[in-house]
């Protein structure tokens, strides 16, 4: 076990039981990294209340029983009952050496792996992906990578909006134009969508045809399905190109669009009806879940089947959650969807609980996120006021990075500079998104995200490339070197390296990738301080040099692995 917090936690548990009896097994020793020591345990205050003793006495009694063999150098009772802990340098050395040798950056597989469905990206067919879908794709992909690294089985589900009433008007418009969807780029399809919409609103004759077409689509008319497939295909090509450019791991086989659930909708509704959970309401079939009311204070329904017999977004989500639980056997379902859908998703979850489909230990969680704002503090738009096209945004990022790289590394060949520019430009955009608390809105700011200092992708990428350059210059293989921790900066760096698995566990728990960003930033900062105070290539002895080189190499490994789990590349030269 390389995580000192877990190890100390076990030792404190044992001490607690020895000092006060088995009824206290399970009390959280609350061991946190500290500015005053390596760690601080903060369990005495809470226990003191239960035990009706002074916190300092409680802390002293625990310390008297603490077995620190092999791990703890010394402890100190501080303040009203805090316990400061310093670890043995030999312990730190051995654990870092283990991380260095393991090739997994110290991350071990979870003892009870789960099957985790992540619903993310989920753009709409025949419409271009926009900045809102950027957040879902980037956050969802980071969570997928982190949860997989922890040993869970991740089932990516791209819940494409590929079904429903809009397809009636889109197909009719396609036929009117005599247009061939293959010849249309998705950009045309965007304009195409607007034209179809305008006709639908203006012409009752067209609207009527569109409605008939929806019925043909839903009843599986082969010719209609053929036109529909063309629209889906054209969109998918566009989405895939964006995923590749963005470094998002979604593949065609992860598509589980709304159309997949179409054949299940009737059955889902009758199952809900037979359980008495779906009732007739103004001609529609509705599921009511307690606790949700509309603006008029009336109970808010989930519409399982519309008045006209059709099915909508809610019905599809009911079928999807049932499918994920009963067919995919998910034990955890994550919806990476914008904050405006909070109530809808909460109702789907509660309806699934009410139907008995969703029961502990399985759970469904909404990974909500806020909007991307322009520098004016309003939702990001182009100067002309249109929604920003994702592809243009990414291209601009790469373009801006290209000029920075040309300035910083003019000696590199042009192809290499291009590859670095892509890594930096796309990385900067993704990192800016991932490093802000996802539930909040954030301001899209080119100069901040592309800065080489502060909590940014370029800063971390540069730190990594700099270490790679030190290692190249050393011209020495240090895999088998032993690590000696003597300077305080070496100690801080070692502690930071050992905290990587904890940072990932924290992301898995909180579903907040910004915690991993914060960790990597702290690690890179610890490395800077180390590099400033502890000569590496010019160390006093060959042993110290080799030890410091191995500390450096391990830092590079952890930064690169951390960035990879965020979906960001780490070039070796910059
Ligand atoms: N296609 C939807 C949209 O663009 C997002 C779907 C989210 N997932 C879900 N299961 N409802 O708003």
Coordinates of C-alpha atoms and ligand atoms in Angstrom, one line a residue:
X1 CA 0.0 0.0 0.0
X2 CA 1.7 3.2 -1.1
X3 CA -0.8 5.7 0.2
X4 CA 0.4 7.0 3.6
X5 CA -3.0 8.4 4.5
X6 CA -4.6 4.9 4.3
X7 CA -1.7 3.3 6.1
X8 CA -1.8 5.9 8.9
X9 CA -5.6 5.5 9.0
X10 CA -5.3 1.8 9.7
X11 CA -2.7 2.4 12.5
X12 CA -4.9 5.1 14.1
X13 CA -7.9 2.8 14.0
X14 CA -6.0 0.2 15.8
X15 CA -4.7 2.7 18.4
X16 CA -8.2 4.0 18.9
X17 CA -9.6 0.6 19.6
X18 CA -6.8 -0.2 22.0
X19 CA -7.2 3.0 23.8
X20 CA -11.0 3.2 24.0
X21 CA -12.5 -0.1 23.0
X22 CA -13.9 -1.7 19.9
X23 CA -17.1 0.4 19.9
X24 CA -14.9 3.1 18.3
X25 CA -13.8 1.1 15.4
X26 CA -14.8 2.9 12.3
X27 CA -14.3 6.5 13.6
X28 CA -12.7 8.5 10.8
X29 CA -9.1 9.4 12.0
X30 CA -9.4 12.5 9.7
X31 CA -5.8 12.4 8.5
X32 CA -5.0 15.4 6.2
X33 CA -1.8 16.8 4.7
X34 CA -0.7 19.7 6.8
X35 CA 1.5 22.8 6.6
X36 CA 2.9 22.2 10.1
X37 CA 3.9 18.5 9.6
X38 CA 3.6 15.9 7.0
X39 CA 0.1 15.1 8.2
X40 CA -2.3 16.0 10.9
X41 CA -4.9 13.7 12.5
X42 CA -8.0 15.4 13.8
X43 CA -10.1 12.9 15.6
X44 CA -9.7 13.9 19.3
X45 CA -12.1 16.8 19.3
X46 CA -15.1 14.8 18.1
X47 CA -14.2 11.8 20.3
X48 CA -13.8 14.0 23.3
X49 CA -17.4 14.9 23.2
X50 CA -18.6 11.3 23.0
X51 CA -16.1 10.2 25.7
X52 CA -16.7 13.3 27.9
X53 CA -12.9 13.8 28.2
X54 CA -10.6 16.6 27.3
X55 CA -9.5 16.5 23.7
X56 CA -5.8 16.6 24.6
X57 CA -6.2 13.6 27.0
X58 CA -8.0 11.7 24.2
X59 CA -5.2 12.6 21.7
X60 CA -2.5 11.6 24.3
X61 CA -4.2 8.2 25.0
X62 CA -4.3 7.4 21.3
X63 CA -0.7 8.4 20.8
X64 CA 0.3 6.2 23.6
X65 CA -1.2 3.2 21.7
X66 CA -0.1 4.2 18.2
X67 CA 2.2 1.7 16.6
X68 CA 4.3 3.8 14.2
X69 CA 6.8 1.1 13.4
X70 CA 8.4 1.5 10.0
X71 CA 6.2 4.5 9.1
X72 CA 6.2 7.2 11.7
X73 CA 9.3 9.3 12.6
X74 CA 7.7 11.3 15.3
X75 CA 4.4 12.8 16.5
X76 CA 3.4 15.9 18.4
X77 CA 0.3 16.9 20.3
X78 CA -0.7 20.4 19.2
X79 CA -3.3 23.0 20.0
X80 CA -6.6 21.8 21.5
X81 CA -5.9 18.1 20.5
X82 CA -4.5 17.9 17.0
X83 CA -1.9 15.2 16.3
X84 CA 1.0 16.2 14.0
X85 CA 2.7 13.4 12.2
X86 CA 6.1 13.2 10.5
X87 CA 6.9 10.1 8.4
X88 CA 10.2 8.3 8.3
X89 CA 12.4 9.3 5.4
X90 CA 13.1 5.6 4.7
X91 CA 9.4 4.9 4.4
X92 CA 9.0 7.7 1.9
X93 CA 12.0 6.6 -0.1
X94 CA 10.8 3.0 -0.3
X95 CA 7.3 4.0 -1.3
X96 CA 8.4 6.5 -4.0
X97 CA 10.8 3.8 -5.3
X98 CA 7.8 1.5 -5.5
X99 CA 5.7 4.0 -7.4
X100 CA 8.7 4.6 -9.8
X101 CA 9.1 0.8 -10.4
X102 CA 5.4 -0.1 -10.7
X103 CA 4.7 1.6 -14.0
X104 CA 1.2 2.5 -12.9
X105 CA 2.2 5.7 -11.1
X106 CA 1.1 4.0 -7.8
X107 CA -2.5 3.5 -8.8
X108 CA -4.0 0.2 -7.8
X109 CA -7.2 -1.4 -9.0
X110 CA -10.3 -0.9 -6.9
X111 CA -11.0 -3.9 -4.7
X112 CA -14.7 -3.9 -5.7
X113 CA -14.9 -2.7 -9.3
X114 CA -18.2 -1.4 -10.5
X115 CA -20.0 -1.3 -13.8
X116 CA -20.3 2.4 -14.5
X117 CA -22.4 3.9 -17.3
X118 CA -21.3 7.3 -18.3
X119 CA -23.9 9.2 -20.5
X120 CA -21.9 12.0 -22.1
X121 CA -21.4 14.1 -25.2
X122 CA -24.9 13.2 -26.5
X123 CA -25.2 15.8 -29.2
X124 CA -28.2 16.0 -31.6
X125 CA -28.3 14.7 -35.1
X126 CA -28.7 17.1 -38.0
X127 CA -27.5 19.9 -35.7
X128 CA -24.0 20.9 -35.1
X129 CA -22.3 20.3 -31.8
X130 CA -21.9 23.5 -29.8
X131 CA -19.9 24.7 -26.9
X132 CA -22.4 23.2 -24.5
X133 CA -21.6 19.7 -25.9
X134 CA -17.9 20.5 -25.4
X135 CA -18.2 20.5 -21.7
X136 CA -20.1 17.2 -21.6
X137 CA -17.6 15.6 -23.9
X138 CA -14.5 16.8 -22.1
X139 CA -15.8 16.2 -18.5
X140 CA -17.3 12.9 -19.4
X141 CA -14.2 11.6 -21.1
X142 CA -12.0 12.6 -18.2
X143 CA -14.3 10.8 -15.7
X144 CA -14.3 7.7 -18.0
X145 CA -10.5 7.6 -18.1
X146 CA -10.1 8.1 -14.4
X147 CA -12.7 5.5 -13.4
X148 CA -11.1 3.0 -15.8
X149 CA -7.7 3.7 -14.4
X150 CA -9.1 2.8 -11.0
X151 CA -10.2 -0.6 -12.3
X152 CA -13.9 0.0 -12.9
X153 CA -15.7 -1.2 -16.1
X154 CA -16.8 1.9 -17.9
X155 CA -19.7 1.7 -20.4
X156 CA -19.6 4.9 -22.5
X157 CA -23.1 5.8 -23.7
X158 CA -23.4 8.5 -26.3
X159 CA -27.1 9.3 -25.9
X160 CA -27.4 10.8 -29.4
X161 CA -30.5 12.8 -30.1
X162 CA -31.3 10.8 -33.2
X163 CA -35.0 10.3 -33.0
X164 CA -38.3 12.1 -32.6
X165 CA -40.6 14.7 -34.3
X166 CA -37.9 16.9 -35.9
X167 CA -37.0 14.1 -38.2
X168 CA -40.4 14.4 -39.9
X169 CA -39.7 17.9 -41.1
X170 CA -36.0 17.2 -41.8
X171 CA -36.8 14.3 -44.1
X172 CA -39.7 16.2 -45.9
X173 CA -37.4 19.1 -46.5
X174 CA -34.8 16.8 -47.8
X175 CA -37.3 15.4 -50.3
X176 CA -38.6 18.8 -51.3
X177 CA -35.1 20.0 -52.1
X178 CA -34.3 16.8 -54.0
X179 CA -31.2 17.1 -52.0
X180 CA -28.9 14.2 -51.2
X181 CA -27.8 14.2 -47.6
X182 CA -24.4 12.7 -48.6
X183 CA -23.6 15.8 -50.5
X184 CA -24.3 18.0 -47.5
X185 CA -21.7 18.8 -44.9
X186 CA -23.1 19.1 -41.5
X187 CA -22.6 22.8 -41.7
X188 CA -25.2 22.8 -44.5
X189 CA -27.3 20.6 -42.4
X190 CA -27.4 23.2 -39.7
X191 CA -28.8 25.7 -42.2
X192 CA -30.9 22.9 -43.5
X193 CA -32.4 22.4 -40.1
X194 CA -33.3 26.1 -39.8
X195 CA -34.9 26.1 -43.3
X196 CA -37.0 23.0 -42.4
X197 CA -38.0 24.6 -39.1
X198 CA -39.0 27.9 -40.9
X199 CA -41.1 25.9 -43.4
X200 CA -42.7 23.9 -40.7
X201 CA -43.7 27.1 -38.9
X202 CA -45.0 28.9 -42.0
X203 CA -46.7 26.2 -44.0
X204 CA -49.6 24.1 -42.6
X205 CA -49.3 21.8 -45.6
X206 CA -45.6 21.1 -45.0
X207 CA -46.3 20.7 -41.2
X208 CA -49.0 18.1 -42.0
X209 CA -46.6 16.2 -44.3
X210 CA -43.9 16.3 -41.6
X211 CA -46.3 14.8 -39.1
X212 CA -47.2 12.0 -41.5
X213 CA -43.5 11.4 -42.1
X214 CA -42.9 11.0 -38.3
X215 CA -45.5 8.3 -38.2
X216 CA -43.8 6.5 -41.2
X217 CA -40.5 6.8 -39.4
X218 CA -41.9 5.4 -36.2
X219 CA -43.7 2.5 -37.9
X220 CA -40.4 1.5 -39.6
X221 CA -41.1 2.4 -43.2
X222 CA -38.0 1.3 -45.1
X223 CA -37.7 4.3 -47.5
X224 CA -38.2 6.8 -44.6
X225 CA -35.6 4.9 -42.5
X226 CA -33.2 5.2 -45.5
X227 CA -33.4 9.0 -45.5
X228 CA -33.1 9.1 -41.7
X229 CA -29.9 7.0 -41.9
X230 CA -28.4 9.5 -44.2
X231 CA -29.0 12.3 -41.8
X232 CA -27.6 10.2 -38.9
X233 CA -24.6 9.1 -41.0
X234 CA -23.6 12.7 -42.0
X235 CA -23.8 13.9 -38.4
X236 CA -21.8 11.0 -37.1
X237 CA -19.0 11.8 -39.5
X238 CA -18.9 15.3 -38.2
X239 CA -19.0 14.2 -34.5
X240 CA -16.2 11.6 -35.0
X241 CA -14.0 14.2 -36.6
X242 CA -14.5 16.5 -33.6
X243 CA -13.8 13.6 -31.1
X244 CA -10.6 12.8 -32.9
X245 CA -9.5 16.4 -32.9
X246 CA -10.5 16.8 -29.2
X247 CA -8.9 13.5 -28.1
X248 CA -12.2 12.2 -26.8
X249 CA -12.3 8.4 -26.6
X250 CA -15.9 7.9 -27.8
X251 CA -16.3 5.4 -30.7
X252 CA -19.2 4.4 -33.0
X253 CA -19.9 1.4 -30.7
X254 CA -20.5 3.8 -27.8
X255 CA -23.5 5.3 -29.6
X256 CA -26.7 4.4 -27.8
X257 CA -28.9 7.1 -29.2
X258 CA -32.5 7.8 -28.6
X259 CA -33.5 5.6 -31.5
X260 CA -32.1 2.5 -29.7
X261 CA -34.8 2.8 -27.1
X262 CA -37.7 3.3 -29.5
X263 CA -38.7 -0.4 -29.6
X264 CA -38.7 -0.5 -25.8
X265 CA -41.0 2.4 -25.2
X266 CA -44.4 0.7 -25.4
X267 CA -43.2 -2.1 -23.1
X268 CA -41.8 0.4 -20.6
X269 CA -45.1 2.3 -20.4
X270 CA -47.2 -0.9 -20.0
X271 CA -44.8 -2.1 -17.3
X272 CA -45.2 1.2 -15.4
X273 CA -49.0 1.1 -16.0
X274 CA -49.2 -2.5 -14.6
X275 CA -47.4 -1.3 -11.4
X276 CA -49.9 1.5 -11.2
X277 CA -47.2 4.1 -11.7
X278 CA -48.4 5.5 -15.0
X279 CA -51.7 7.3 -15.0
X280 CA -53.9 8.9 -17.6
X281 CA -53.7 12.7 -17.4
X282 CA -55.4 15.0 -20.0
X283 CA -55.1 12.3 -22.6
X284 CA -51.4 11.6 -21.9
X285 CA -49.9 8.8 -19.9
X286 CA -47.9 10.3 -17.0
X287 CA -45.6 9.2 -14.2
X288 CA -45.9 11.4 -11.1
X289 CA -43.1 11.3 -8.6
X290 CA -43.7 13.0 -5.3
X291 CA -41.9 16.2 -4.6
X292 CA -42.0 17.8 -8.0
X293 CA -44.4 20.7 -8.8
X294 CA -44.7 22.9 -11.8
X295 CA -45.0 26.7 -11.8
X296 CA -48.7 26.5 -11.1
X297 CA -47.9 24.5 -8.0
X298 CA -49.6 21.4 -9.5
X299 CA -47.8 18.1 -9.4
X300 CA -45.4 17.9 -12.3
X301 CA -45.7 14.8 -14.6
X302 CA -43.1 12.9 -16.6
X303 CA -44.8 12.3 -19.8
X304 CA -44.4 8.7 -20.7
X305 CA -46.8 8.8 -23.7
X306 CA -48.1 11.9 -25.3
X307 CA -51.7 12.7 -26.2
X308 CA -51.1 11.8 -29.8
X309 CA -49.6 8.4 -28.9
X310 CA -46.0 9.5 -29.5
X311 CA -43.1 9.3 -27.1
X312 CA -40.8 12.1 -26.1
X313 CA -37.5 12.8 -24.3
X314 CA -38.8 11.6 -20.9
X315 CA -40.1 8.3 -22.2
X316 CA -36.7 7.6 -23.8
X317 CA -34.9 8.4 -20.6
X318 CA -37.2 6.1 -18.6
X319 CA -36.4 3.3 -21.1
X320 CA -32.7 4.2 -21.0
X321 CA -32.3 4.0 -17.3
X322 CA -34.1 0.7 -17.2
X323 CA -31.9 -0.7 -20.0
X324 CA -28.7 0.5 -18.3
X325 CA -29.7 -1.2 -15.0
X326 CA -31.3 -4.4 -16.3
X327 CA -29.4 -5.0 -19.6
X328 CA -26.1 -3.3 -19.1
X329 CA -26.1 -4.3 -15.3
X330 CA -24.8 -0.9 -14.3
X331 CA -24.2 -0.3 -10.6
X332 CA -23.6 3.4 -11.1
X333 CA -24.9 5.7 -13.8
X334 CA -23.5 9.1 -14.4
X335 CA -25.3 11.7 -16.5
X336 CA -22.8 14.4 -17.7
X337 CA -25.5 16.9 -18.7
X338 CA -25.8 20.7 -18.3
X339 CA -27.4 22.1 -15.1
X340 CA -30.7 23.1 -16.9
X341 CA -31.7 19.4 -17.0
X342 CA -31.3 18.9 -13.2
X343 CA -35.0 18.6 -12.5
X344 CA -35.7 16.3 -15.5
X345 CA -32.9 13.9 -14.5
X346 CA -33.9 13.9 -10.8
X347 CA -37.4 12.9 -11.9
X348 CA -36.1 10.1 -14.1
X349 CA -34.0 8.8 -11.2
X350 CA -36.8 9.0 -8.7
X351 CA -39.2 7.4 -11.1
X352 CA -36.7 4.5 -11.6
X353 CA -36.5 4.1 -7.8
X354 CA -40.3 4.2 -7.5
X355 CA -40.5 1.5 -10.2
X356 CA -38.0 -0.7 -8.3
X357 CA -35.5 -0.6 -11.2
X358 CA -33.0 1.5 -9.3
X359 CA -32.1 0.2 -5.9
X360 CA -29.0 0.5 -3.7
X361 CA -26.1 -0.3 -4.1
X362 CA -26.8 0.9 -7.6
X363 CA -27.2 4.7 -8.0
X364 CA -27.7 7.3 -10.6
X365 CA -26.0 10.7 -10.4
X366 CA -26.3 13.9 -12.4
X367 CA -22.8 15.3 -13.2
X368 CA -24.1 18.8 -13.8
X369 CA -22.1 21.6 -15.3
X370 CA -22.5 25.3 -15.8
X371 CA -22.2 27.5 -19.0
X372 CA -19.2 28.8 -20.8
X373 CA -19.3 32.5 -20.7
X374 CA -17.7 35.1 -23.0
X375 CA -15.5 37.8 -21.6
X376 CA -18.6 40.0 -21.3
X377 CA -20.0 37.5 -18.7
X378 CA -22.7 36.4 -21.0
X379 CA -23.1 32.9 -22.7
X380 CA -20.3 32.6 -25.2
X381 CA -21.3 33.9 -28.7
X382 CA -19.5 35.1 -31.7
X383 CA -19.3 38.8 -32.3
X384 CA -22.2 38.5 -34.7
X385 CA -24.2 37.0 -31.9
X386 CA -24.4 33.4 -33.3
X387 CA -23.6 30.4 -31.2
X388 CA -19.9 29.5 -31.5
X389 CA -19.0 26.6 -33.7
X390 CA -16.9 24.1 -31.8
X391 CA -14.6 23.3 -34.7
X392 CA -13.7 26.9 -35.2
X393 CA -13.0 27.3 -31.5
X394 CA -10.6 24.4 -31.5
X395 CA -8.9 25.5 -34.7
X396 CA -8.3 29.0 -33.2
X397 CA -6.8 27.4 -30.1
X398 CA -4.3 25.4 -32.2
X399 CA -3.5 28.5 -34.3
X400 CA -2.8 30.6 -31.2
X401 CA -0.7 27.8 -29.7
X402 CA 1.2 27.6 -33.0
X403 CA 2.5 31.1 -32.7
X404 CA 3.5 30.6 -29.1
X405 CA 5.4 27.4 -29.9
X406 CA 7.1 29.1 -32.9
X407 CA 8.4 31.7 -30.5
X408 CA 9.4 29.4 -27.7
X409 CA 10.9 26.5 -29.7
X410 CA 12.0 27.9 -33.1
X411 CA 14.7 25.2 -33.4
X412 CA 12.2 22.3 -33.6
X413 CA 11.2 21.0 -37.1
X414 CA 7.9 22.3 -38.3
X415 CA 6.0 19.0 -38.1
X416 CA 7.0 18.6 -34.5
X417 CA 6.0 22.2 -33.7
X418 CA 2.6 21.5 -35.3
X419 CA 2.1 18.4 -33.1
X420 CA 3.1 20.4 -30.0
X421 CA 0.7 23.3 -31.1
X422 CA -2.1 20.8 -31.3
X423 CA -1.4 19.3 -27.9
X424 CA -1.0 22.8 -26.3
X425 CA -4.0 24.4 -28.0
X426 CA -6.5 21.6 -27.5
X427 CA -5.0 20.9 -24.1
X428 CA -5.4 24.5 -23.0
X429 CA -9.1 24.5 -23.9
X430 CA -9.8 21.2 -22.2
X431 CA -7.8 22.0 -19.1
X432 CA -9.5 25.4 -18.7
X433 CA -12.8 23.6 -18.7
X434 CA -11.7 20.7 -16.4
X435 CA -9.9 22.9 -13.9
X436 CA -12.8 25.0 -13.0
X437 CA -15.4 23.7 -10.6
X438 CA -17.8 22.1 -13.1
X439 CA -21.1 23.2 -11.5
X440 CA -20.0 26.9 -11.9
X441 CA -20.0 28.9 -15.1
X442 CA -16.6 29.8 -16.4
X443 CA -15.3 32.6 -18.6
X444 CA -13.6 31.5 -21.8
X445 CA -10.3 33.5 -21.8
X446 CA -7.7 32.7 -24.4
X447 CA -4.8 34.5 -22.7
X448 CA -5.4 32.9 -19.3
X449 CA -5.8 29.3 -20.7
X450 CA -2.7 29.6 -22.9
X451 CA -0.5 31.1 -20.2
X452 CA 2.7 29.2 -19.2
X453 CA 2.3 30.1 -15.6
X454 CA -0.6 29.3 -13.2
X455 CA -2.9 26.4 -13.2
X456 CA -3.0 25.8 -17.0
X457 CA -2.3 22.9 -19.4
X458 CA 0.7 24.7 -20.9
X459 CA 2.3 25.1 -17.5
X460 CA 2.0 21.4 -16.7
X461 CA 3.0 20.4 -20.2
X462 CA 6.0 22.6 -20.0
X463 CA 7.0 21.3 -16.5
X464 CA 6.8 17.7 -18.0
X465 CA 8.8 18.6 -21.1
X466 CA 11.4 20.3 -18.9
X467 CA 11.9 17.2 -16.8
X468 CA 12.2 15.1 -20.0
X469 CA 14.9 17.4 -21.1
X470 CA 16.8 17.1 -17.8
X471 CA 16.6 13.3 -18.1
X472 CA 17.8 13.4 -21.7
X473 CA 20.8 15.6 -20.6
X474 CA 21.6 13.2 -17.7
X475 CA 22.3 10.4 -20.2
X476 CA 21.8 7.9 -17.4
X477 CA 19.4 5.1 -16.8
X478 CA 18.1 5.5 -13.2
X479 CA 15.4 2.8 -13.0
X480 CA 17.3 0.9 -10.3
X481 CA 18.5 3.9 -8.4
X482 CA 17.5 4.2 -4.7
X483 CA 15.8 7.3 -3.5
X484 CA 17.2 9.2 -0.6
X485 CA 15.1 11.9 1.0
X486 CA 17.0 14.5 2.9
X487 CA 16.1 18.1 1.9
X488 CA 12.7 19.4 2.8
X489 CA 11.8 20.0 -0.9
X490 CA 12.6 16.4 -1.6
X491 CA 10.2 15.4 1.1
X492 CA 7.4 17.7 -0.1
X493 CA 7.8 16.3 -3.6
X494 CA 7.8 12.7 -2.4
X495 CA 4.7 13.3 -0.4
X496 CA 3.0 14.8 -3.4
X497 CA 4.0 11.9 -5.6
X498 CA 2.4 9.5 -3.1
X499 CA -0.8 11.5 -3.1
X500 CA -1.7 10.7 -6.8
X501 CA -3.9 7.6 -6.1
X502 CA -5.8 9.6 -3.5
X503 CA -6.3 12.4 -6.0
X504 CA -7.9 10.0 -8.4
X505 CA -10.1 8.4 -5.7
X506 CA -11.2 11.9 -4.8
X507 CA -12.2 12.5 -8.5
X508 CA -14.1 9.2 -8.6
X509 CA -16.0 10.1 -5.4
X510 CA -16.7 13.8 -6.1
X511 CA -16.9 13.4 -9.9
X512 CA -14.9 16.6 -10.0
X513 CA -12.0 16.5 -12.4
X514 CA -10.8 19.9 -11.1
X515 CA -9.5 18.1 -8.1
X516 CA -7.0 16.2 -10.3
X517 CA -6.0 19.5 -11.9
X518 CA -5.4 21.0 -8.5
X519 CA -3.3 18.0 -7.6
X520 CA -1.2 18.1 -10.7
X521 CA -0.6 21.8 -10.3
X522 CA 0.6 21.3 -6.7
X523 CA 2.9 18.5 -7.9
X524 CA 4.4 20.7 -10.6
X525 CA 4.9 23.4 -8.0
X526 CA 6.5 21.0 -5.6
X527 CA 8.8 20.0 -8.4
X528 CA 9.8 23.6 -9.2
X529 CA 10.7 24.2 -5.6
X530 CA 12.7 21.0 -5.5
X531 CA 14.5 21.8 -8.7
X532 CA 15.3 25.3 -7.5
X533 CA 16.8 24.1 -4.2
X534 CA 18.2 20.7 -5.0
X535 CA 20.8 20.5 -7.8
X536 CA 20.0 17.4 -9.9
X537 CA 22.5 17.1 -12.7
X538 CA 25.1 18.9 -10.6
X539 CA 24.3 17.0 -7.3
X540 CA 27.2 16.5 -4.9
X541 CA 27.6 12.8 -5.2
X542 CA 26.6 10.3 -8.0
X543 CA 24.1 8.6 -5.5
X544 CA 22.3 11.9 -4.8
X545 CA 22.3 12.7 -8.5
X546 CA 20.7 9.3 -9.3
X547 CA 18.2 9.6 -6.5
X548 CA 17.2 13.1 -7.7
X549 CA 17.0 11.9 -11.3
X550 CA 14.6 9.2 -10.3
X551 CA 12.5 11.6 -8.3
X552 CA 12.4 13.8 -11.4
X553 CA 11.5 10.9 -13.7
X554 CA 8.7 9.7 -11.4
X555 CA 7.3 13.3 -11.3
X556 CA 7.3 13.3 -15.1
X557 CA 5.5 9.9 -15.2
X558 CA 2.8 11.1 -12.8
X559 CA 2.3 14.4 -14.6
X560 CA 2.0 12.7 -17.9
X561 CA -0.3 10.0 -16.5
X562 CA -2.5 12.7 -14.8
X563 CA -2.7 14.7 -18.0
X564 CA -3.6 11.5 -20.0
X565 CA -6.4 10.8 -17.6
X566 CA -7.7 14.3 -18.3
X567 CA -7.4 13.6 -22.0
X568 CA -4.5 15.9 -22.5
X569 CA -1.2 15.1 -24.3
X570 CA 2.2 15.6 -22.7
X571 CA 4.8 16.2 -25.4
X572 CA 8.4 15.4 -24.5
X573 CA 9.8 18.6 -26.1
X574 CA 8.3 22.0 -26.1
Ligands
LIG1 N1 -29.2 15.4 -26.5 C1 -29.5 16.1 -25.3 C2 -29.2 17.5 -25.4 O1 -28.4 17.9 -26.4 C3 -28.6 15.6 -24.1 C4 -28.9 14.1 -23.7 C5 -28.4 13.9 -22.3 N2 -28.7 12.5 -21.9 C6 -29.8 12.0 -21.5 N3 -29.9 10.8 -21.2 N4 -30.9 12.8 -21.4 O2 -29.6 18.4 -24.7

